[in-house]
Tab-separated table of C-alpha atoms in Angstrom:
chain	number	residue	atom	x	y	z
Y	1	UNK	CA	-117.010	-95.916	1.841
Y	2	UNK	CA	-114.559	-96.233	-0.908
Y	3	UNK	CA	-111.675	-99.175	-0.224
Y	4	UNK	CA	-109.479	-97.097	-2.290
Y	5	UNK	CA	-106.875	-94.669	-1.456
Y	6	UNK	CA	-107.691	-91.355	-0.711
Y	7	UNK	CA	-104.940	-90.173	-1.273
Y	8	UNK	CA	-101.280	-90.179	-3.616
Y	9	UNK	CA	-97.931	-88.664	-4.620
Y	10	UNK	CA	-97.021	-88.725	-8.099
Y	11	UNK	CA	-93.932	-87.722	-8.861
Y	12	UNK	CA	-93.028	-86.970	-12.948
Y	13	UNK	CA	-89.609	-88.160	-13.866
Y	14	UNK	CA	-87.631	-88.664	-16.704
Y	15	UNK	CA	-88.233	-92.008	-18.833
Y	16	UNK	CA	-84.495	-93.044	-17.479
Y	17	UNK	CA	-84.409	-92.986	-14.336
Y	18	UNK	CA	-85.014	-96.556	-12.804
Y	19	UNK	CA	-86.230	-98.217	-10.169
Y	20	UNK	CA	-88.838	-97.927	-7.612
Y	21	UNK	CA	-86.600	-96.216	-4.229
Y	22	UNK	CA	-88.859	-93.491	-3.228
Y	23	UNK	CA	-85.829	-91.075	-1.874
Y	24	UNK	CA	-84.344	-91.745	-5.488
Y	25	UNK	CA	-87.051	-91.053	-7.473
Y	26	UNK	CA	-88.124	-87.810	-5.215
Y	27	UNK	CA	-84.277	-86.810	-6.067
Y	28	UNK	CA	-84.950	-87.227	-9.721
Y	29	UNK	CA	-88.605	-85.611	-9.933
Y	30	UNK	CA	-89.104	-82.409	-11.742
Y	31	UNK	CA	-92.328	-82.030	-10.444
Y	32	UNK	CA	-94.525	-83.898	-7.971
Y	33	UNK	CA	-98.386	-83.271	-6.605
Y	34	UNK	CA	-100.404	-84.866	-4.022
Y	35	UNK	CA	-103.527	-85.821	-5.375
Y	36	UNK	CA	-106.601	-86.927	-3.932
Y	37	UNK	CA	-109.833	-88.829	-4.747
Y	38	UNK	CA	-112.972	-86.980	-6.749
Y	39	UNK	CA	-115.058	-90.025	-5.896
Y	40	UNK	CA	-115.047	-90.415	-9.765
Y	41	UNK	CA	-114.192	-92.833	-12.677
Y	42	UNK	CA	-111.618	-91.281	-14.998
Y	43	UNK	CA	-112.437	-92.534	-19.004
Y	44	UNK	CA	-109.390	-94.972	-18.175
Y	45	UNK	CA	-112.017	-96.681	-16.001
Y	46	UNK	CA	-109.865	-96.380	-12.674
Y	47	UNK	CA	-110.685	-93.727	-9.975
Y	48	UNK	CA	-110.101	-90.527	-10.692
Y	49	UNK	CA	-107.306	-88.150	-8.465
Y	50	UNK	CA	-106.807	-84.731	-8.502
Y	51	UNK	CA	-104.816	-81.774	-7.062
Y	52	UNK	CA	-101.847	-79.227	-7.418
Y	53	UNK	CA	-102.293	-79.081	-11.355
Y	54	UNK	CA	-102.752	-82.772	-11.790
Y	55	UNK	CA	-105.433	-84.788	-12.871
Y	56	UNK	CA	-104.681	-88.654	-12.709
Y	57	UNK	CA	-106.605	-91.916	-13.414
Y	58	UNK	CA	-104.979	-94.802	-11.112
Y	59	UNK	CA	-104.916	-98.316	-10.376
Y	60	UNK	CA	-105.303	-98.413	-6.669
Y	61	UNK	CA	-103.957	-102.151	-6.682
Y	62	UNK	CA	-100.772	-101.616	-8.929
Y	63	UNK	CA	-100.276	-98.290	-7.949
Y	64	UNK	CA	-100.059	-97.600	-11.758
Y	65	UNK	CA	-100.419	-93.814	-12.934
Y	66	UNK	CA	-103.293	-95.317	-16.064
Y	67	UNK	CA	-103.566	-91.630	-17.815
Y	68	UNK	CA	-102.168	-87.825	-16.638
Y	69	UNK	CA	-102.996	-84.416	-17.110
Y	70	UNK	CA	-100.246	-81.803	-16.030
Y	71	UNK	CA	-101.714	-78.247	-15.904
Y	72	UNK	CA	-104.627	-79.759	-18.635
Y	73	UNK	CA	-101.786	-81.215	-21.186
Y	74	UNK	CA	-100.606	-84.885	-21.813
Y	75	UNK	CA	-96.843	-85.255	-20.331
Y	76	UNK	CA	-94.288	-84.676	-22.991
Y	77	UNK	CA	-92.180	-87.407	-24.420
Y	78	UNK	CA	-89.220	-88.631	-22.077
Y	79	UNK	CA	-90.986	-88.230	-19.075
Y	80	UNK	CA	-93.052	-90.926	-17.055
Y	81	UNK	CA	-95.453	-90.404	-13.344
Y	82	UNK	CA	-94.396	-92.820	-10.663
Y	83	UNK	CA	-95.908	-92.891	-7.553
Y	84	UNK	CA	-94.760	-92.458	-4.008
């Protein structure tokens, strides 16, 4: 059994907004997804995470979004994943 989460939010927001306050950054999210382990390794190297359009690689122990897919495309410029 995996020590891993099973299970995230990401959140995408734009590049400006700041800070790590999860009621903020749900305020400031234009789109968010709960994903959920695939038992995988994503070509990042961390586990891979998947649901509601996304497709995520993260770092369990930073709780760093490492590479994105949002409906199969890279996230356009100005915008950043946070988890929450």
């Amino acid at each position: 059994m995996s020590t891993h989460p099973q299970r995230f939010e990401i959140l995408v927001v734009p590049e400006h907004v700041e800070g790590r306050d999860a009621a903020h950054l749900a305020e400031s999210a234009i789109r968010s997804a709960v994903v959920e382990a695939t038992g995988e390794t994503g070509a990042s190297g961390y586990p891979r995470y998947v649901g509601e359009g996304m497709e995520a690689d993260i770092d369990p122990e930073t709780r760093t979004v490492e590479a994105l897919l949002v409906d199969g495309a890279e996230l356009d410029y100005g915008l950043s994943a946070r988890i929450r």
